[in-house]
Coordinates of C-alpha atoms in Angstrom, one line a residue:
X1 CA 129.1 104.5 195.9
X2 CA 126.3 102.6 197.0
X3 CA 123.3 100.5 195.9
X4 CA 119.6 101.8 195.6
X5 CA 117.4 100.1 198.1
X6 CA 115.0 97.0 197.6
X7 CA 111.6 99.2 198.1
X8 CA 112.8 101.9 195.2
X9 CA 111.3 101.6 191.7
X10 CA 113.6 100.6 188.5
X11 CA 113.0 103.7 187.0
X12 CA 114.5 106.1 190.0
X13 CA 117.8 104.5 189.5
X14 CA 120.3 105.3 187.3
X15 CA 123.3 103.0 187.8
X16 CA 126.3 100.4 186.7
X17 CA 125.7 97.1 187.7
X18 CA 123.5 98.5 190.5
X19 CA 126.0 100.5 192.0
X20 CA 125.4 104.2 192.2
X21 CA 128.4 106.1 191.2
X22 CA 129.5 109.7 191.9
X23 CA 132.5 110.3 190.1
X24 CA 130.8 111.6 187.1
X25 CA 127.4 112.8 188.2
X26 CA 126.7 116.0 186.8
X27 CA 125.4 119.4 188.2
X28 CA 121.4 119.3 188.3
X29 CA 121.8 115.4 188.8
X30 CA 118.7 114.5 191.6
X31 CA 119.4 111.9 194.2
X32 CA 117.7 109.8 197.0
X33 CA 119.5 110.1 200.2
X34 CA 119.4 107.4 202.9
X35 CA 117.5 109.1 205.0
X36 CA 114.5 109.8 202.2
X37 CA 115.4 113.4 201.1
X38 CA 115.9 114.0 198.1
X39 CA 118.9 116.5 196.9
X40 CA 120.4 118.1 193.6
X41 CA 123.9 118.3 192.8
X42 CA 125.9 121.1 192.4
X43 CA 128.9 120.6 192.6
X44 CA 131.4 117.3 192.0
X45 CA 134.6 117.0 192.9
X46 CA 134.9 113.8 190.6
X47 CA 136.6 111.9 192.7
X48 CA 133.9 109.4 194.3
X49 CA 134.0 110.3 197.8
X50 CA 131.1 112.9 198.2
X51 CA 129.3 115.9 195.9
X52 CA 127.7 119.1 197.1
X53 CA 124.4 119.4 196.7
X54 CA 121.1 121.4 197.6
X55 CA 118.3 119.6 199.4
X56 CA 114.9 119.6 197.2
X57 CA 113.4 117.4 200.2
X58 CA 113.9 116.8 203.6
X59 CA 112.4 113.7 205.3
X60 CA 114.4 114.5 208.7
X61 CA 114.9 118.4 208.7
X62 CA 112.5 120.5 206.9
X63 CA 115.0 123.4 207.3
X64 CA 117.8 121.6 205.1
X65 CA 115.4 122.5 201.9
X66 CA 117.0 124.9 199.5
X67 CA 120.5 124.7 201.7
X68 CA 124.2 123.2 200.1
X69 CA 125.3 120.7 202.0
X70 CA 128.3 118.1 200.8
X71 CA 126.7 114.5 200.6
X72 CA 128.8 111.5 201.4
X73 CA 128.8 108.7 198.9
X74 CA 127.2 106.5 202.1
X75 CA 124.5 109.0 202.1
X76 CA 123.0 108.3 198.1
X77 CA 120.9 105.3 197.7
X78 CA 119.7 106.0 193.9
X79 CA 119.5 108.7 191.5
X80 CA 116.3 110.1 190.0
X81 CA 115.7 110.7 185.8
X82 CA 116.9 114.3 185.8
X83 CA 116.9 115.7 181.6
X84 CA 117.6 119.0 182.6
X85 CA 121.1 117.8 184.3
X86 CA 124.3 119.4 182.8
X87 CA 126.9 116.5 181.8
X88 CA 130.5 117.5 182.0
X89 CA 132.5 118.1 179.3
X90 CA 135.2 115.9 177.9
X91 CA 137.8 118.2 178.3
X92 CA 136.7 117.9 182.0
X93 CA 138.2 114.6 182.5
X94 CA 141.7 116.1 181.7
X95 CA 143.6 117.7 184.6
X96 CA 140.3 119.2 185.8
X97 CA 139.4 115.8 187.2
X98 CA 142.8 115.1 188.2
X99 CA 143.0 117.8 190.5
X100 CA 139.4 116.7 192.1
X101 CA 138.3 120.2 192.1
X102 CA 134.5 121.1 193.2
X103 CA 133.9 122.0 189.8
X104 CA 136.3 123.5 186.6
X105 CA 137.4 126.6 188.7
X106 CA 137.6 129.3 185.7
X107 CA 140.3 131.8 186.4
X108 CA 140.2 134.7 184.0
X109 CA 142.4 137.8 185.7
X110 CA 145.6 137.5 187.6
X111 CA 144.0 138.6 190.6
X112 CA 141.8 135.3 190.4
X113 CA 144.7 133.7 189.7
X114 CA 146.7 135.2 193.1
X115 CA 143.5 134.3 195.4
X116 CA 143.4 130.6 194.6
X117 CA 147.3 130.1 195.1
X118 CA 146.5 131.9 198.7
X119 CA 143.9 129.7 199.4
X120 CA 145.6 126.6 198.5
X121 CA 148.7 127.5 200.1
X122 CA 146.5 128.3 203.2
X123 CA 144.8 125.2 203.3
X124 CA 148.5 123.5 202.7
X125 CA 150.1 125.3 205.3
X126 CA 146.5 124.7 207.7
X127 CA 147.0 120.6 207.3
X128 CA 150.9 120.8 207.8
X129 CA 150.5 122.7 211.1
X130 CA 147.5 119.8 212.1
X131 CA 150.2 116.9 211.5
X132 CA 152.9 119.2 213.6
X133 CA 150.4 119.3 216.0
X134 CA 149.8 115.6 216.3
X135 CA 153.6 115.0 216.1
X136 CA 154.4 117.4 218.7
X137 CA 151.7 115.4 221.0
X138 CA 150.1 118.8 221.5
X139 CA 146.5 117.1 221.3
X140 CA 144.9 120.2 223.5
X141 CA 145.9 122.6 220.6
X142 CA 145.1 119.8 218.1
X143 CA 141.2 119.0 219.2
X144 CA 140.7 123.1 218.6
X145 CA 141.1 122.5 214.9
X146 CA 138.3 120.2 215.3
X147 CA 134.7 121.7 214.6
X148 CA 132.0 120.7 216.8
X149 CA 129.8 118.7 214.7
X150 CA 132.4 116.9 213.0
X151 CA 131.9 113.4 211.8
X152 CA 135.4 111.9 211.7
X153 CA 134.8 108.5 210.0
X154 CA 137.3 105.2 209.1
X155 CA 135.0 102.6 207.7
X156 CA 136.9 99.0 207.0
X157 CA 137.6 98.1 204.0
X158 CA 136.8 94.8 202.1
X159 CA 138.0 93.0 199.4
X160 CA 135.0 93.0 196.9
X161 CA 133.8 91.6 193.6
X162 CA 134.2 93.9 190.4
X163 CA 130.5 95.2 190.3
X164 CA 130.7 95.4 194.1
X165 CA 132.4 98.6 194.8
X166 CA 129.9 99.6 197.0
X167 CA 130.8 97.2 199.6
X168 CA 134.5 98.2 199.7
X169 CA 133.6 100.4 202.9
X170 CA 131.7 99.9 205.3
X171 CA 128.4 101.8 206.2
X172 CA 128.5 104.2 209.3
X173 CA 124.9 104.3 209.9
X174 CA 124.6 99.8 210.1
X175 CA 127.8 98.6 209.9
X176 CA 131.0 99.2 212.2
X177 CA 134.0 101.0 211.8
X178 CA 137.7 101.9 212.7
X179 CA 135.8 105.3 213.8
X180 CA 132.7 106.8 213.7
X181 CA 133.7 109.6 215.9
X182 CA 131.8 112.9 216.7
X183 CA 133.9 116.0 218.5
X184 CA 132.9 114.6 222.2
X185 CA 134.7 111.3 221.5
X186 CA 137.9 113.0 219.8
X187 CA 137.9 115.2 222.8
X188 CA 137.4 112.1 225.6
X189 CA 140.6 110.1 223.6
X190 CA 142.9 113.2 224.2
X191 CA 141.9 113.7 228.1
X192 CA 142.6 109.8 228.4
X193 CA 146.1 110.1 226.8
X194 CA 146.8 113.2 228.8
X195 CA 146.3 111.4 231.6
X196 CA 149.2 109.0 231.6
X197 CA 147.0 106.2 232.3
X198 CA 146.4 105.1 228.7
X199 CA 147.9 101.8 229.0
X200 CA 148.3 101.7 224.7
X201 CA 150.0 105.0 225.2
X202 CA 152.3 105.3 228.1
X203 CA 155.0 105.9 227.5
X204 CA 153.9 107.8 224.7
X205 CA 154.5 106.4 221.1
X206 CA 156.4 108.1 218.5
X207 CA 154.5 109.4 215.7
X208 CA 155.0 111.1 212.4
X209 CA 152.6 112.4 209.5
X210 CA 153.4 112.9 205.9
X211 CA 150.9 114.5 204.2
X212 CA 150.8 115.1 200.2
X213 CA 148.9 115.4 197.5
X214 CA 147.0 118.1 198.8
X215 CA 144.0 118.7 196.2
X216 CA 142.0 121.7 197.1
X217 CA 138.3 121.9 195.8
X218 CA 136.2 125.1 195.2
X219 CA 135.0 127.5 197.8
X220 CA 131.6 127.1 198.6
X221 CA 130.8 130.1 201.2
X222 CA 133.0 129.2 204.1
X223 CA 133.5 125.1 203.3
X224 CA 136.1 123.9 201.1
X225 CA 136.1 120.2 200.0
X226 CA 140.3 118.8 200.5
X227 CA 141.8 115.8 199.6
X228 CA 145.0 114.7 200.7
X229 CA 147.3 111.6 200.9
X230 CA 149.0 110.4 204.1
X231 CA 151.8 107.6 205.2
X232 CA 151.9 107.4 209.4
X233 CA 154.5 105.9 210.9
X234 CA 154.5 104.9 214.8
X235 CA 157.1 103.5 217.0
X236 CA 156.2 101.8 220.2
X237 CA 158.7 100.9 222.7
X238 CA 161.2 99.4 221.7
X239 CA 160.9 97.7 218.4
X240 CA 156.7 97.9 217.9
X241 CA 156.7 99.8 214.3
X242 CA 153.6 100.4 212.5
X243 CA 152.5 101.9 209.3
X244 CA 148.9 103.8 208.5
X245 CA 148.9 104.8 204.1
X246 CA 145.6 106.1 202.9
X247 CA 143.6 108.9 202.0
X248 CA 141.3 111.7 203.6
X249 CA 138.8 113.6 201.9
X250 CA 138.0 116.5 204.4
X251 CA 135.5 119.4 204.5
X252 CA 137.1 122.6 206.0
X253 CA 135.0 125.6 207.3
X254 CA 136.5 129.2 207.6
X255 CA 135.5 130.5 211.6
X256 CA 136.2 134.0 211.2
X257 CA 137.3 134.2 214.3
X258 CA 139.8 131.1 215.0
X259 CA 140.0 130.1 211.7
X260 CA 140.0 127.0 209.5
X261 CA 138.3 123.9 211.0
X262 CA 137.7 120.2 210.2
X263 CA 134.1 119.9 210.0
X264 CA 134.3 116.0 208.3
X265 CA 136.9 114.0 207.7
X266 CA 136.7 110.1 205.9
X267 CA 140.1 108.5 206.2
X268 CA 140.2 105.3 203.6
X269 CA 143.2 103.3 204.9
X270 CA 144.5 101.4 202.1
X271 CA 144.7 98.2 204.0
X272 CA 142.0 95.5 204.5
X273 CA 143.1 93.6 207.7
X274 CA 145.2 95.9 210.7
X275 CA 148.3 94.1 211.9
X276 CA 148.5 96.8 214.9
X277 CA 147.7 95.6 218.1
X278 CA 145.8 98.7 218.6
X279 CA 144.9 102.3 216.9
X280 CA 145.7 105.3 219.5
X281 CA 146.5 107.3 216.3
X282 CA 144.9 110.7 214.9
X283 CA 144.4 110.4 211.1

């Protein structure tokens, strides 16, 4: 969720209490982007943390137009007077929302039926074996799942004003963060902590991911939207115990030839102020 800018006209916005929110945008819904394109949703996963939608305008990348792409809430600085958007219906704020699907995923045969309990039990089965991976301290095998343009954000988090939700996380593009990470960076932090000279890290710390609630969106070509919960727990020598609860709301792309990868990944900690000396920890 975040605010339209001080240069945009009244009548561009549509908002509550000037704050811009996502949750229940509908498909066809225009939008000014941060960076002064303007996009068209298409998809909505009703959950806050990003939609999908097609570019109409492209202030940066002229090749973007007519292309999906999934839009962070970061990325949306107003909304634009759009009367041929199509609302949800009410029955869509049932389980539908719940789930924080893409969009209602209509399953009419048993064969539709059989193909999304695959893919969800692949995606499942594709985060279980990332935490097993981190766990294991197998970070070689681990910065493979990792595609190369990721943008692997933490923002901090603030305590906020009701009407101020759009300053619960900070912005990665003027504000700082826990990470604001691209592949190079993942990929320096494991050859430093596979060198034994990672004074945070040696000896190692023990580590454990639980993920759960593992909420797969709709397939859109070969990126699938995937929220999931998590509780980290890490013991440092001898008594040094942290804990990490959040969220993550990933995108995943198929490669067809090594498989799924993280191509984004926001990781909401649910805690305002960190009591660990320091963060060494995948997410």
């Amino acid at each position: 969720m975040t605010t339209g800018r001080p240069d945009q006209k009244g009548e561009e916005l549509i908002n509550v209490n000037n704050t811009v929110i996502l949750t229940n945008l509908p498909i066809g819904q225009q939008m000014k982007l941060r960076d002064g394109s303007t996009a068209e949703v298409t998809a909505n996963p009703r959950d806050g943390g990003w939609v999908r939608a097609r570019f109409l305008e492209s202030a940066t990348n002229p090749a973007l137009v007519g292309n999906e792409e999934m839009v962070f809430a970061t990325d949306v600085v107003g909304l634009i007077d759009s009367p041929d958007a199509t609302p949800f219906a009410e029955r869509e704020a049932g389980p539908e929302r719940a789930a924080g699907l893409a969009r209602p995923v209509t399953i009419t045969t048993p064969e539709q039926t059989l193909e999304r309990l695959l893919l969800e039990r692949e995606i499942e089965r594709f985060l279980y074996r990332e935490a097993e991976l981190l766990d294991d301290r197998r970070f070689n095998d681990w910065i493979e799942l990792v595609a190369e343009d990721i943008h692997y954000h933490m923002p901090v988090r603030r305590n906020v004003k009701f009407g101020e939700q759009h300053r619960e996380n900070t912005d990665p593009e003027s504000e700082i963060s826990w990470f604001d990470e691209g592949k190079r960076t993942l990929a320096g932090r494991v050859r430093q902590i596979n060198t034994g000279l990672h004074w945070a890290e040696e000896p190692f710390s023990r580590v454990r991911h639980v993920i759960s609630n593992v909420q797969v969106g709709e397939l859109q070509g070969d990126e699938v939207p995937v929220r999931s919960n998590f509780f980290v727990w890490t013991n440092r020598l001898h008594d040094e115990v942290n804990v990490f609860v959040g969220t993550r709301h990933d995108v995943l792309r198929r490669d067809p030839d090594t498989g799924w990868k993280i191509a984004r990944r926001l990781i909401l900690l649910d805690q305002n102020v960190l009591l660990s000396k320091v963060i060494t920890t995948f997410f």
